Short mmCIF file of C-alpha atoms and ligand atoms in Angstrom, two decimals:
data_model
loop_
_atom_site.label_atom_id
_atom_site.label_comp_id
_atom_site.label_asym_id
_atom_site.label_seq_id
_atom_site.Cartn_x
_atom_site.Cartn_y
_atom_site.Cartn_z
CA MET A 41 39.24 106.57 119.85
CA ILE A 42 36.22 106.84 117.48
CA GLN A 43 32.89 107.10 118.67
CA ARG A 44 30.20 104.45 118.10
CA THR A 45 27.72 106.73 116.07
CA ILE A 46 26.09 105.88 112.81
CA THR A 47 24.99 108.72 110.48
CA VAL A 48 22.85 107.86 107.23
CA GLU A 49 22.82 110.20 104.40
CA LYS A 50 18.98 109.60 103.46
CA GLU A 51 18.99 110.92 100.03
CA ALA A 52 22.06 108.56 99.13
CA CYS A 53 20.61 105.28 100.81
CA ILE A 54 18.92 102.79 98.62
CA HIS A 55 17.80 100.95 101.44
CA CYS A 56 19.60 97.62 100.38
CA GLY A 57 20.10 96.53 103.88
CA LEU A 58 23.78 95.51 103.39
CA CYS A 59 24.99 97.25 106.41
CA ILE A 60 22.50 95.58 108.15
CA ARG A 61 23.16 92.23 106.88
CA ASP A 62 26.96 92.43 107.12
CA CYS A 63 27.10 93.74 110.84
CA VAL A 64 29.02 91.42 112.97
CA ALA A 65 27.05 92.06 116.40
CA ALA A 66 23.39 92.35 114.75
CA CYS A 67 23.63 96.03 115.73
CA LEU A 68 21.36 97.64 113.25
CA GLU A 69 17.79 97.71 111.73
CA PHE A 70 15.89 99.99 109.68
CA ASP A 71 13.68 103.02 110.95
CA GLU A 72 9.94 103.73 109.76
CA GLU A 73 11.69 105.51 106.35
CA LYS A 74 13.72 102.24 105.89
CA ILE A 75 17.28 103.97 107.02
CA PRO A 76 19.42 102.19 108.99
CA ARG A 77 19.87 102.97 112.58
CA TYR A 78 21.09 101.46 115.89
CA LEU A 79 18.65 99.00 117.64
CA PRO A 80 18.37 99.53 121.46
CA GLU A 81 21.55 98.54 122.93
CA GLY A 82 23.08 98.00 119.66
CA GLU A 83 25.59 100.83 120.15
CA GLN A 84 26.90 99.02 123.28
CA ARG A 85 27.20 95.82 121.18
CA CYS A 86 28.92 97.51 118.48
CA LEU A 87 32.56 96.53 117.99
CA ALA A 88 33.59 99.63 115.78
CA CYS A 89 34.93 97.35 113.00
CA GLN A 90 33.19 99.74 110.44
CA HIS A 91 32.25 97.22 107.89
CA CYS A 92 28.35 98.88 108.05
CA MET A 93 30.43 102.05 106.23
CA LEU A 94 32.73 99.69 104.11
CA VAL A 95 30.19 97.94 102.54
CA CYS A 96 27.42 100.52 101.42
CA PRO A 97 27.59 100.66 97.80
CA LYS A 98 26.36 104.40 97.70
CA GLY A 99 28.92 105.61 100.39
CA ALA A 100 25.82 106.86 102.45
CA LEU A 101 26.96 105.52 105.89
CA SER A 102 29.08 107.45 108.20
CA PHE A 103 30.60 105.56 111.01
CA GLY A 104 32.15 107.76 114.12
CA GLY A 105 31.79 110.73 111.97
CA LEU A 106 34.38 109.36 109.27
CA GLN A 107 33.76 110.37 105.89
CA PRO A 108 33.58 107.13 103.55
CA GLU A 109 34.88 108.85 100.67
CA GLN A 110 38.30 109.33 102.83
CA CYS A 111 38.60 105.72 102.96
CA GLY A 112 41.06 103.89 101.25
CA THR A 113 40.40 101.87 98.30
CA VAL A 114 39.96 97.85 98.52
CA SER A 115 42.81 96.10 96.61
CA TYR A 116 44.03 92.43 97.22
CA GLY A 117 47.33 92.80 95.35
CA ASN A 118 48.81 90.22 93.75
CA HIS A 119 48.76 86.83 95.00
CA GLU A 120 52.05 85.09 93.40
CA GLU A 121 54.09 88.56 94.68
CA LEU A 122 52.43 87.63 98.30
CA LEU A 123 53.71 84.26 98.29
CA LYS A 124 57.08 85.24 96.82
CA LEU A 125 57.54 87.49 99.82
CA ILE A 126 56.10 85.29 102.27
CA LYS A 127 58.75 82.54 101.26
CA SER A 128 61.57 84.92 100.70
CA ARG A 129 61.45 86.41 104.54
CA ARG A 130 64.05 85.46 106.58
CA SER A 131 64.70 85.63 110.35
CA THR A 132 67.38 88.41 110.06
CA ARG A 133 70.34 88.07 112.57
CA ALA A 134 72.85 90.75 110.90
CA TYR A 135 72.14 94.38 110.88
CA LYS A 136 73.76 97.29 109.33
CA LYS A 137 74.66 100.19 111.63
CA GLU A 138 72.05 102.90 110.63
CA ASP A 139 68.69 103.50 112.43
CA LEU A 140 65.66 103.19 110.53
CA SER A 141 64.34 106.55 108.81
CA GLN A 142 61.32 108.38 109.72
CA GLU A 143 59.56 107.53 106.74
CA GLN A 144 60.24 103.30 107.38
CA LEU A 145 59.04 104.23 111.02
CA ASP A 146 55.85 106.17 109.86
CA LYS A 147 54.68 103.29 107.59
CA LEU A 148 55.60 100.65 109.87
CA THR A 149 53.26 102.66 112.65
CA GLU A 150 50.69 102.99 109.94
CA MET A 151 50.45 99.25 109.06
CA LEU A 152 50.24 98.32 112.96
CA ALA A 153 46.80 100.02 112.85
CA TYR A 154 45.44 97.39 110.48
CA ALA A 155 46.30 94.42 112.18
CA PRO A 156 43.03 92.22 113.37
CA THR A 157 41.91 91.96 116.84
CA GLY A 158 39.51 89.74 118.59
CA VAL A 159 36.22 91.41 118.95
CA ASN A 160 38.28 94.61 117.43
CA ALA A 161 39.43 95.42 120.67
CA PRO A 162 42.07 98.03 120.85
CA SER A 163 44.39 95.41 123.01
CA VAL A 164 47.83 95.65 121.47
CA ARG A 165 49.93 98.14 122.57
CA PHE A 166 53.37 99.04 121.00
CA SER A 167 56.70 100.60 121.97
CA LEU A 168 59.09 100.75 119.36
CA VAL A 169 63.18 101.53 120.49
CA ALA A 170 64.08 103.39 117.13
CA THR A 171 67.77 104.21 117.75
CA ARG A 172 70.98 102.20 118.08
CA LYS A 173 71.69 104.38 121.11
CA LYS A 174 68.92 103.32 123.24
CA MET A 175 69.17 99.72 121.93
CA ASP A 176 72.88 99.87 123.22
CA LYS A 177 71.88 101.23 126.53
CA ILE A 178 69.42 98.08 126.56
CA ARG A 179 71.61 95.61 125.41
CA LYS A 180 74.10 96.78 128.17
CA ILE A 181 71.52 96.37 130.76
CA THR A 182 70.51 93.04 129.51
CA TYR A 183 74.00 91.52 129.57
CA ASP A 184 74.50 93.02 132.92
CA CYS A 185 71.23 90.91 133.97
CA LEU A 186 72.51 87.78 132.12
CA ASN A 187 75.62 88.00 133.84
CA THR A 188 73.93 87.16 137.33
CA VAL A 189 72.34 84.29 136.00
CA ARG A 190 73.72 81.12 138.13
CA ALA A 191 74.35 77.51 136.92
CA ASP A 192 71.33 76.29 138.62
CA SER A 193 68.95 78.78 136.38
CA PRO A 194 66.84 77.73 133.22
CA LEU A 195 68.53 80.84 131.70
CA PHE A 196 71.88 79.55 131.95
CA ILE A 197 72.02 77.86 129.06
CA ILE A 198 71.35 81.50 127.34
CA LYS A 199 74.29 82.70 129.69
CA GLU A 200 76.55 80.32 128.08
CA MET A 201 74.96 80.55 124.20
CA ALA A 202 75.91 84.36 124.66
CA GLU A 203 79.11 84.37 125.95
CA ALA A 204 79.94 81.80 122.80
CA SER A 205 78.56 84.75 120.89
CA LYS A 206 80.35 87.19 122.20
CA ARG A 207 83.59 85.70 121.44
CA ALA A 208 82.66 85.38 117.93
CA GLY A 209 81.72 89.10 118.23
CA LYS A 210 78.25 88.68 118.13
CA ASP A 211 75.25 89.73 120.09
CA LEU A 212 72.85 86.88 120.65
CA VAL A 213 70.03 88.11 122.40
CA TYR A 214 69.11 91.28 120.11
CA ARG A 215 71.41 90.00 116.92
CA GLY A 216 72.65 93.27 116.59
CA ALA A 217 69.41 95.04 115.70
CA PRO A 218 69.01 98.65 116.13
CA ALA A 219 65.66 98.66 116.78
CA LEU A 220 62.93 96.86 118.49
CA VAL A 221 59.25 96.52 118.78
CA VAL A 222 57.73 95.68 121.95
CA ALA A 223 54.43 94.13 121.71
CA SER A 224 52.13 94.08 124.76
CA VAL A 225 48.34 93.28 125.84
CA ASP A 226 45.95 95.29 127.42
CA THR A 227 44.61 92.41 129.91
CA LYS A 228 41.48 94.38 130.68
CA THR A 229 40.28 95.10 127.05
CA ALA A 230 41.60 91.96 125.32
CA ALA A 231 39.12 88.85 125.34
CA SER A 232 41.14 86.39 127.56
CA VAL A 233 41.15 83.84 124.44
CA CYS A 234 42.63 86.61 122.46
CA GLN A 235 45.35 88.04 125.00
CA THR A 236 48.11 85.66 123.27
CA VAL A 237 47.00 85.78 119.67
CA ASP A 238 46.48 89.29 118.96
CA PRO A 239 49.82 90.86 119.50
CA VAL A 240 51.26 87.49 117.55
CA ILE A 241 48.99 88.51 114.92
CA ALA A 242 50.14 92.25 114.80
CA LEU A 243 53.86 91.08 114.78
CA SER A 244 53.30 88.48 111.90
CA TYR A 245 52.01 91.13 109.84
CA LEU A 246 54.75 93.59 110.64
CA GLU A 247 57.48 90.85 109.76
CA LEU A 248 56.27 90.47 106.25
CA TYR A 249 55.41 94.29 105.81
CA ALA A 250 58.95 95.04 106.91
CA ALA A 251 60.25 92.57 104.43
CA SER A 252 58.35 94.09 101.63
CA LEU A 253 60.24 97.50 102.80
CA GLY A 254 63.73 95.74 102.37
CA LEU A 255 63.72 95.56 106.22
CA GLY A 256 64.96 92.42 108.53
CA THR A 257 63.12 91.18 111.31
CA VAL A 258 63.68 88.26 114.09
CA TRP A 259 61.12 87.25 116.66
CA ASP A 260 63.42 87.26 119.90
CA GLY A 261 62.20 84.76 122.16
CA ILE A 262 65.31 84.95 123.87
CA ALA A 263 64.97 88.85 124.92
CA VAL A 264 61.50 87.66 125.96
CA ALA A 265 62.64 84.99 128.38
CA LEU A 266 65.15 87.65 129.84
CA ALA A 267 62.70 90.44 130.11
CA ARG A 268 59.97 88.46 131.80
CA THR A 269 62.50 87.46 134.33
CA PHE A 270 64.29 90.92 134.80
CA PRO A 271 62.13 93.93 135.89
CA GLU A 272 65.48 96.27 134.74
CA ILE A 273 65.19 95.12 131.10
CA GLU A 274 61.25 95.18 131.12
CA ALA A 275 61.56 98.58 132.51
CA GLN A 276 62.74 100.03 129.18
CA PHE A 277 60.25 99.09 127.30
CA GLN A 278 57.79 101.39 128.58
CA ILE A 279 55.04 99.07 128.49
CA PRO A 280 51.72 101.30 129.19
CA GLN A 281 49.92 100.51 132.91
CA GLY A 282 47.64 97.52 132.95
CA CYS A 283 49.38 95.84 129.61
CA LYS A 284 51.73 92.78 130.09
CA LEU A 285 54.82 92.06 127.84
CA SER A 286 53.54 89.72 125.06
CA PHE A 287 56.73 89.57 122.47
CA LEU A 288 59.86 91.33 120.90
CA MET A 289 60.98 91.69 117.51
CA ALA A 290 64.18 93.16 116.63
CA LEU A 291 64.72 94.69 113.26
CA GLY A 292 66.46 97.14 111.39
CA ILE A 293 68.47 97.14 107.71
CA PRO A 294 69.80 93.48 107.05
CA ASP A 295 73.31 92.94 106.57
CA ILE A 296 72.96 89.80 104.86
CA SER A 297 70.93 88.74 101.57
CA TYR A 298 69.63 85.30 100.59
CA GLN A 299 70.09 83.95 97.31
CA ARG A 300 67.25 81.61 97.42
CA THR A 301 63.91 80.43 99.40
CA PRO A 302 64.08 77.47 101.32
CA GLN A 303 62.20 73.80 100.46
CA ARG A 304 59.84 72.85 102.73
CA THR A 305 56.66 70.23 102.66
CA THR A 306 53.18 70.38 102.85
CA ASP A 307 52.97 67.14 104.78
CA ARG A 308 52.16 68.66 108.03
CA ILE A 309 48.60 69.66 106.72
CA THR A 310 45.61 67.68 106.82
CA ILE A 311 42.73 68.60 104.40
CA ILE A 312 39.05 67.78 106.00
CA ARG A 313 36.57 67.32 103.47
C1 LIG B 603 42.03 86.27 117.76
C2 LIG B 603 40.94 86.87 117.07
C3 LIG B 603 39.70 86.06 117.38
C4 LIG B 603 38.66 86.25 116.90
N1 LIG B 603 37.60 85.40 116.78
C5 LIG B 603 36.29 85.89 115.90
C6 LIG B 603 35.11 85.15 116.08
O1 LIG B 603 35.25 84.08 117.06
N2 LIG B 603 34.24 85.35 115.35
C7 LIG B 603 34.12 86.32 114.47
O2 LIG B 603 33.32 86.61 113.74
N3 LIG B 603 35.29 86.93 114.37
C8 LIG B 603 36.18 87.01 115.10
N4 LIG B 603 37.63 87.77 114.83
C9 LIG B 603 37.49 88.75 113.94
C10 LIG B 603 37.44 90.20 114.57
O3 LIG B 603 36.33 90.34 115.29
C11 LIG B 603 37.80 91.37 113.57
O4 LIG B 603 39.19 91.15 113.22
C12 LIG B 603 37.65 92.53 114.18
O5 LIG B 603 36.31 92.71 114.19
C13 LIG B 603 37.94 93.78 112.90
O6 LIG B 603 37.49 93.42 111.86
P1 LIG B 603 38.19 93.42 110.35
O7 LIG B 603 38.86 92.15 110.66
O8 LIG B 603 36.97 93.15 109.47
O9 LIG B 603 38.93 94.38 110.33
C14 LIG B 603 38.61 87.38 115.44
C15 LIG B 603 39.73 88.10 115.43
C16 LIG B 603 40.83 87.77 116.14
C17 LIG B 603 42.18 88.43 115.91
S1 LIG B 604 30.68 99.60 113.15
FE1 LIG B 604 30.54 96.82 113.14
S2 LIG B 604 29.75 96.30 114.83
FE2 LIG B 604 29.21 98.70 114.67
S3 LIG B 604 27.25 98.71 113.72
FE3 LIG B 604 28.94 99.08 111.99
S4 LIG B 604 29.05 96.71 111.14
FE4 LIG B 604 28.12 96.83 113.60
S1 LIG B 605 24.64 99.63 102.92
FE1 LIG B 605 24.12 102.18 102.32
S2 LIG B 605 22.35 101.91 101.03
FE2 LIG B 605 22.50 99.96 101.77
S3 LIG B 605 21.19 100.36 103.46
FE3 LIG B 605 22.87 100.59 104.48
S4 LIG B 605 23.11 103.06 104.33
FE4 LIG B 605 21.58 102.30 102.98
#
């Protein structure tokens, strides 16, 4: 966890006030020498968003002891490429046998730290089931649970679908994926309005970034419904104490490729002027 501290290199500061102006929580003021500092209680309000450090034109402000020169370069990429990626991403329901490589796992974990959360709280936790071996164990536990579902249960439809898929040699619940991302939310740190949204944002970012790495993903609502019903399944996900399961995303190397993107209409969008 990065500490909430502000350090300004006096000689470098040009007193422009940009850090004060951009502070989301109005935490900062100028001191007598026109050097930014926390207001009384500013530190408590601070979201640790780092905007003050990121906006400084002179790299004069360090947040939490971090060096501004160690920050990444700002780049917004290419809008045409991004839209192509968004249109090309598909829910993947066929995966190769291989596990994700360590390099792929490292890239995904780096990215997950950059999804926004309400009030910048460290609200979302992830568990990454990273091997087919472990996934097969979870698959077995899941199907054992599903077998106990009775005809009067709302999950019975899933049981019937799973049996039909099995007859076709397919895994309905995890789509044969070798990996699974488990997003959970810390109900103490996440603002209540953000508890549903924060994990979903992170998984949405993950889905697109994974596609850019040539990986396939699928939002796994069926597995979520089962894990919420059967503690034996949820126990496999090592969700930290105080956190509750939010959503699951299966992923792996796709064993299918698409030749074109879908055609969709924009008639669900209302522009208000
Ligand atoms: C679910 C959600 C709700 C948010 N609500 C607000 C809001 O009401 N007002 C606001 O100024 N920022 C809001 N934010 C922005 C966060 O405060 C911001 O993402 C966080 O401080 C990190 O800053 P960054 O997005 O610049 O990295 C929200 C973000 C999320 C994910
Ligand atoms: S880290 Fe964000 S909230 Fe904290 S002082 Fe800087 S700009 Fe303000
Ligand atoms: S943005 Fe940088 S240069 Fe401007 S007042 Fe803040 S610390 Fe000084």
